[in-house]
Amino acid sequence: MKVKVISRSTDEFTRERSQDLQKVFRNYDPNIRSQERAVEYTRALKAAKLEKIFARPFIGAMDGHIDAVSCMAKNPNHLNGIFSGSVDGDIRLWSLTSRKTVCHFPGHQGNVRGLSVSTDGETLVSCGTDSTVRLWTVPDYRNKSAGESAGNAVAPIAVYVWKHAFWDVDHQWGQNIFATVGAQVDIWDHDRSEPVNTFKWGNDTFISVRFNPGEPDLFATTSSDRSIILYDLRMSSPARKLIMKTRCNSLSWNPMEPMNFTAANEDTNCYSYDARKMDEPKCVHADHVSAVMDIDYSPTGREFVTGSYDRTVRIFNYNGDHSKEIYHTKRMQRVFCVKYTCDGSYVISGSDDTNLRLWKAKASEQLGILLPRERRKQEYLDAVKDRYKHLPEVRRIVRHRHLPKPIYKAANLRRTMIGAERKKDQRRRAHSAPGSMPVQPFRKRRIIKEEE
Amino acid sequence: METEKLKVGAEHGKFEELDPKAKKYLRGDGANLEALLDKKLKGQLSVKEKLFGQSAKAAAMTEKWLMPTEHGYLEAEGLEKTWRIKQETILQEVDIISSRQPFDMVLKDLGPYKVEYTLSGRYMLVGGRKGHLALIDLITMNLIKEFQVRETLRDVVFLHNEQFFAVAQKKYPYIYNGHGTEIHCLKEHGAPLRLQFLDKHFLLVSINKLGQLHYQDVTTGEIVANYRTGLGRTDVMRVNPYNSIISLGHVGGKVTMWKPTASKPLVTMLCHHGPVTAIAFHRSGHLMATAGVDRKIKLWDIRKFQALRTYSGHAQSLDFSQKGLLAMSNGSQVQIWRDSGENHYYRRYMSHSMAKGYQVGKVCFRPYEDVLGIGHSMGITSILVPGSGEPNFDSWVANPYETKQQRREKEVHSLLDKLQPETIMLDPTKIGTVKPLRKKERPNRAEAEAELDAVVEKAKSITFKNKTKGRSKPSKKAKKKEEAVLKAKRTLGEHLQAEERPFKKLKPDGADLPKSLQRFAKKKAS
């Protein structure tokens, strides 16, 4: 006879001293855990609910400007710092950690329309409706605390006066060149008081300009004749022009896929284009109920933030046709500029009510350092939420966002209008000769023509 | 496309190659990727399947470090038979720690006794028919609490941990804590005969004298469900650990399965000719054992609701161990059966006889130990059954060496993960899956019309032979054609109708039902 039975001595399975860690034994056999699916589903549901409870994206407001904030710039070389320009000509540098002004850049006489920082983070370029471009040395604010330097003012290193009012400025990646737009597109060198190059296509005002992050010579502008124009610095004339039905207020290149850019349009939508194939947008991002004023991509290129005239900030996936987040507060007015921070974890909005607001990019993310256990737990909950996101109960909770009443009503109204239009179109098609009204997708309908 | 197919095929092949150890961690077969048309989905799924395979392999690999304890066994040598080996012989062979496990407590006055273990197997609750209750710590062999309720006591059950237990007393079930303090008297339940606790749902289930089934949530106190079984008084109730479905055995020989969200039983099976005396469920959820007064012990596949094996013999009480041994008691005899290889062919493994005149009331395997607890008319006994328990426990599932702190933490976590009563269903893997598409769509109107047209056209085009004596007159020919068309139409209509309602036609004779259920099929009105 051979016999063996399970025998456990208590000493082997418990700790020796009270200072020791408790011993843990694992057995991953699925048989000792029954109803795994139900348990996971319950956890997913609970995680979805908790996510909603902890969704508190607003971190704080930065007040100090005495007029609406019209533009912002982030310093590519320094995380904690954002420049903002105001309609009254005030430019400030803010420390994001203390949410206070670090220093001022006085000098502009009118609205500061554009701000940009060189790639090395040393030079700030500003332009405004006073027809001047000013270059500033960015102070070394790492050693300064915010309190003592509240009255700290910096003088410009150069002031270049030009023929027309400026609307926007953007610095080239890696070199000492920047572009301004206004009545025409001017290319400037840091050391020259006059533009080194000028582009023009049509007679209308240019609104915004953005250099391509991957191909330094390439840049795009939008203008008030509803066009998006692509330029190459190595050529003497603009490369390509796309005319849409409504104008674009701003555009932003995807930093990870630099052939793609997204334009914030006046017709409440954003349009993602492939610069190589502009005959139709790759994606239409709809959700705003009023003109989209500004757009900025996250450094990961997976999402972008938009600010709108409807007093909300929304975050979209780069390929999502609807927004995944909406941020709003009672006191935030029309949003003129938005920026993603360089680490991709915060969003900053500047609005008509003279404040900059700091938001979390992921509304329910826990700030600060996570312990490894906490992080693993969070990863697990995210995974089960992802696995059960299709179930109606989980989906309902995950999708729900509270909307302010005016936005809710406006969205309903827009839906009704679009539905009515579609219905009318269908009826018209049903009563006309077959083939006389070709079906055109919405994406193509918004484009008038493309010129070379 | 071709290469992709080959690759997927290769992966399937890999899964086949996995040793049985790893296969258990796969939790079923992989998705059939061949049938998918969506390339993107196919890619995503094949990546997932690969991950599943890797994690199963990793789990199997780490077994040797994570699971140090080996399972027990009892092997006969030469002419020996395992069922002739006596407990005393086993005791001489095993080590000193195990030899302390079996004991025999003679409690003459207040029996017969019921035995119950916690999920971790550390604590034992003993209840005597005449009101004697004792809570014992089996690792230290301490008597934690002993008291008398001084009325008839029919069943005992632990709630989520050893701190609380429910007792079915003469008129109502009561909940006591570890100090023996009465916490609740559950008057809504009536006089209970049997209690069960669903640990994942925190539901206390009772069947009372009037044959009513009560589900009560012990966290909120809410009565979740209250159903009349309508099948008479019974004290045979068992929960299926695989899906938390409650099974009742009735005097008519039926076994019914209940969930709290349905007022009618999900399944009614006629298992025995005569009252059912005991039910037990295998941990895997596929196997049920029933015993009846008709001197039959049956094993059922409860996926198909079919009897797998029928043995003759009486059993007052049945229990499956974690490793799938089946214990049964009859009078003063206790027998343990074991699956001899595949196909659930259970054969005698061990037997144990109590002193003559003892009536064994309940047998109950101790989780994570090779021990069988026996409650009988003269007290309680526990014997060694090598190979019955799961050798390795998981600290996060059930930990016999739990500290106070760990117990409290686990209580909080299990409350957070409390399942809703709606999650109880026959197939618990259904949650989160999609409804399969209807296999055959009904033909739409245009298709039906086209088919009809074709049939009519075919009938019209028949040519008739020329016959003599006026039988081939044009009028006759026309009439014949008309008849042929009508006939074709009629047959097509019948054909379609038969396709539309296959169930109605098939159900009355019950040919599609499993054999055990055929007797419930409605007889044809003749």
Coordinates of N, CA and C in Angstrom, one line a residue, chain B residues 393-481:
Chain B
F393 N -3.9 25.9 -2.2 CA -4.9 27.0 -2.1 C -4.4 28.3 -2.6
D394 N -5.3 29.2 -2.9 CA -4.9 30.5 -3.4 C -5.3 31.5 -2.3
S395 N -4.3 32.2 -1.9 CA -4.5 33.2 -0.8 C -5.7 34.1 -1.0
W396 N -5.9 34.4 -2.3 CA -6.9 35.4 -2.6 C -8.3 34.8 -2.8
V397 N -8.3 33.5 -2.9 CA -9.6 32.8 -3.1 C -10.1 32.3 -1.7
A398 N -9.4 31.4 -1.1 CA -9.7 30.9 0.2 C -8.4 30.5 0.9
N399 N -8.2 31.2 2.0 CA -6.9 31.0 2.7 C -7.1 30.4 4.0
P400 N -6.7 29.1 4.3 CA -6.9 28.5 5.6 C -6.1 29.2 6.7
Y401 N -5.0 29.9 6.3 CA -4.2 30.5 7.3 C -4.4 32.0 7.4
E402 N -5.6 32.4 7.1 CA -5.9 33.8 7.1 C -5.8 34.5 8.4
T403 N -5.2 35.7 8.4 CA -5.1 36.5 9.6 C -6.4 37.4 9.7
K404 N -6.5 38.0 10.8 CA -7.7 38.8 11.1 C -7.7 40.0 10.0
Q405 N -6.6 40.6 9.8 CA -6.5 41.7 8.9 C -6.9 41.2 7.5
Q406 N -6.4 40.1 7.1 CA -6.7 39.5 5.8 C -8.1 39.2 5.6
R407 N -8.7 38.7 6.7 CA -10.1 38.3 6.7 C -11.0 39.6 6.4
R408 N -10.6 40.6 7.2 CA -11.4 41.9 7.0 C -11.2 42.4 5.6
E409 N -10.0 42.4 5.1 CA -9.8 43.0 3.8 C -10.6 42.2 2.7
K410 N -10.6 40.8 2.9 CA -11.3 40.0 2.0 C -12.8 40.2 2.0
E411 N -13.3 40.5 3.2 CA -14.7 40.7 3.4 C -15.1 42.0 2.6
V412 N -14.3 43.0 2.7 CA -14.5 44.3 1.9 C -14.5 44.0 0.4
H413 N -13.5 43.3 0.0 CA -13.4 43.0 -1.4 C -14.5 42.2 -2.0
S414 N -14.9 41.2 -1.2 CA -15.9 40.3 -1.7 C -17.3 41.1 -1.7
L415 N -17.4 42.0 -0.8 CA -18.6 42.8 -0.8 C -18.6 43.7 -2.1
L416 N -17.4 44.3 -2.4 CA -17.4 45.1 -3.6 C -17.6 44.3 -4.9
D417 N -17.2 43.0 -4.8 CA -17.4 42.2 -6.0 C -18.7 41.4 -5.9
K418 N -19.6 41.8 -5.0 CA -20.9 41.0 -4.9 C -21.6 41.0 -6.2
L419 N -22.0 39.8 -6.6 CA -22.7 39.7 -7.9 C -24.2 39.9 -7.7
Q420 N -24.8 40.4 -8.7 CA -26.3 40.7 -8.6 C -27.0 39.3 -8.9
P421 N -28.2 39.2 -8.3 CA -28.9 37.9 -8.6 C -29.1 37.6 -10.0
E422 N -29.1 38.6 -10.9 CA -29.4 38.4 -12.3 C -28.3 37.6 -13.0
T423 N -27.1 37.6 -12.3 CA -26.0 36.9 -13.0 C -26.0 35.4 -12.8
I424 N -27.0 34.9 -12.0 CA -27.2 33.5 -11.9 C -27.9 33.0 -13.1
M425 N -27.2 32.1 -13.8 CA -27.9 31.5 -15.0 C -27.2 30.1 -15.3
L426 N -27.9 29.4 -16.1 CA -27.5 28.0 -16.3 C -26.1 27.9 -16.8
D427 N -25.8 28.8 -17.8 CA -24.4 28.8 -18.4 C -23.8 30.1 -18.0
P428 N -23.0 30.2 -17.0 CA -22.4 31.4 -16.5 C -21.4 32.1 -17.5
T429 N -21.0 31.3 -18.5 CA -20.0 31.9 -19.5 C -20.8 32.7 -20.6
K430 N -22.1 32.7 -20.5 CA -22.9 33.5 -21.4 C -22.7 35.0 -21.3
I431 N -22.3 35.4 -20.0 CA -22.3 36.8 -19.8 C -21.3 37.5 -20.7
G432 N -21.6 38.6 -21.3 CA -20.7 39.3 -22.1 C -20.6 38.8 -23.5
T433 N -21.3 37.7 -23.9 CA -21.2 37.2 -25.2 C -22.4 37.8 -26.1
V434 N -22.3 37.7 -27.4 CA -23.3 38.2 -28.2 C -24.3 37.1 -28.6
K435 N -25.5 37.5 -28.9 CA -26.5 36.5 -29.3 C -26.1 36.0 -30.7
P436 N -26.1 34.7 -30.9 CA -25.7 34.2 -32.3 C -26.8 34.6 -33.3
L437 N -26.3 34.8 -34.5 CA -27.3 35.2 -35.5 C -28.2 34.0 -35.8
R438 N -29.5 34.4 -36.3 CA -30.4 33.3 -36.7 C -29.8 32.6 -37.9
K439 N -29.8 31.3 -37.8 CA -29.0 30.6 -38.9 C -29.6 30.8 -40.2
K440 N -31.0 30.6 -40.3 CA -31.6 30.7 -41.7 C -32.6 31.8 -41.6
E441 N -32.4 32.8 -42.4 CA -33.4 33.9 -42.5 C -34.6 33.3 -43.3
R442 N -35.8 33.8 -42.8 CA -37.0 33.5 -43.5 C -36.9 34.1 -45.0
P443 N -37.4 33.3 -46.0 CA -37.4 33.9 -47.3 C -38.3 35.2 -47.4
N444 N -37.8 36.2 -48.0 CA -38.6 37.4 -48.0 C -39.7 37.3 -49.1
R445 N -40.5 38.3 -49.2 CA -41.7 38.1 -50.1 C -41.3 37.9 -51.6
A446 N -40.3 38.7 -52.0 CA -39.9 38.6 -53.4 C -39.4 37.2 -53.7
E447 N -38.6 36.6 -52.8 CA -38.0 35.3 -53.0 C -39.2 34.3 -53.0
A448 N -40.1 34.4 -52.1 CA -41.2 33.5 -52.1 C -42.0 33.5 -53.4
E449 N -42.2 34.8 -53.8 CA -43.0 34.9 -55.1 C -42.3 34.3 -56.2
A450 N -41.0 34.5 -56.3 CA -40.2 34.0 -57.4 C -40.3 32.4 -57.4
E451 N -40.2 31.9 -56.2 CA -40.3 30.4 -56.1 C -41.6 29.9 -56.6
L452 N -42.7 30.6 -56.1 CA -44.0 30.3 -56.5 C -44.2 30.3 -58.1
D453 N -43.7 31.4 -58.6 CA -43.7 31.6 -60.1 C -43.0 30.4 -60.8
A454 N -41.9 30.1 -60.3 CA -41.1 29.0 -60.9 C -41.9 27.7 -60.9
V455 N -42.5 27.4 -59.7 CA -43.3 26.2 -59.6 C -44.5 26.1 -60.5
V456 N -45.2 27.3 -60.6 CA -46.3 27.4 -61.5 C -45.9 27.2 -62.9
E457 N -44.8 27.8 -63.3 CA -44.3 27.7 -64.6 C -44.0 26.3 -65.0
K458 N -43.4 25.6 -64.0 CA -43.0 24.2 -64.3 C -44.3 23.4 -64.5
A459 N -45.3 23.6 -63.6 CA -46.5 22.8 -63.7 C -47.2 23.1 -65.0
K460 N -47.1 24.3 -65.5 CA -47.8 24.7 -66.8 C -47.2 24.0 -68.0
S461 N -45.9 23.9 -67.9 CA -45.1 23.4 -69.0 C -45.2 21.9 -69.2
I462 N -45.9 21.2 -68.4 CA -46.1 19.8 -68.6 C -46.8 19.5 -69.9
T463 N -46.3 18.5 -70.6 CA -47.1 18.2 -71.9 C -47.7 16.8 -71.6
F464 N -48.9 16.7 -72.1 CA -49.7 15.5 -71.9 C -49.6 14.6 -73.1
K465 N -49.7 13.3 -72.9 CA -49.8 12.4 -74.0 C -51.1 12.5 -74.7
N466 N -51.1 12.3 -76.0 CA -52.3 12.3 -76.7 C -53.1 11.0 -76.4
K467 N -54.3 11.1 -75.9 CA -55.1 9.9 -75.6 C -56.3 9.9 -76.5
T468 N -56.9 8.7 -76.5 CA -58.0 8.5 -77.4 C -59.3 8.8 -76.8
K469 N -60.4 8.7 -77.5 CA -61.8 8.7 -77.1 C -62.1 10.0 -76.3
G470 N -61.6 11.1 -76.8 CA -62.1 12.4 -76.3 C -61.4 12.8 -74.9
R471 N -60.4 12.0 -74.5 CA -59.8 12.3 -73.2 C -58.8 13.4 -73.4
S472 N -58.4 13.7 -74.7 CA -57.4 14.7 -74.9 C -58.1 15.9 -75.5
K473 N -59.3 16.1 -75.2 CA -60.0 17.3 -75.7 C -59.3 18.6 -75.1
P474 N -59.3 19.7 -75.8 CA -58.6 20.9 -75.3 C -59.1 21.3 -73.9
S475 N -60.4 21.1 -73.7 CA -61.0 21.5 -72.4 C -60.4 20.6 -71.3
K476 N -60.3 19.3 -71.6 CA -59.8 18.4 -70.6 C -58.4 18.7 -70.3
K477 N -57.6 19.0 -71.4 CA -56.2 19.3 -71.2 C -56.0 20.6 -70.3
A478 N -56.9 21.6 -70.6 CA -56.8 22.8 -69.8 C -57.1 22.5 -68.3
K479 N -58.1 21.7 -68.1 CA -58.5 21.4 -66.8 C -57.4 20.7 -66.0
K480 N -56.8 19.7 -66.7 CA -55.7 19.0 -66.1 C -54.5 19.9 -65.7
K481 N -54.2 20.8 -66.6 CA -53.2 21.7 -66.4 C -53.5 22.6 -65.1

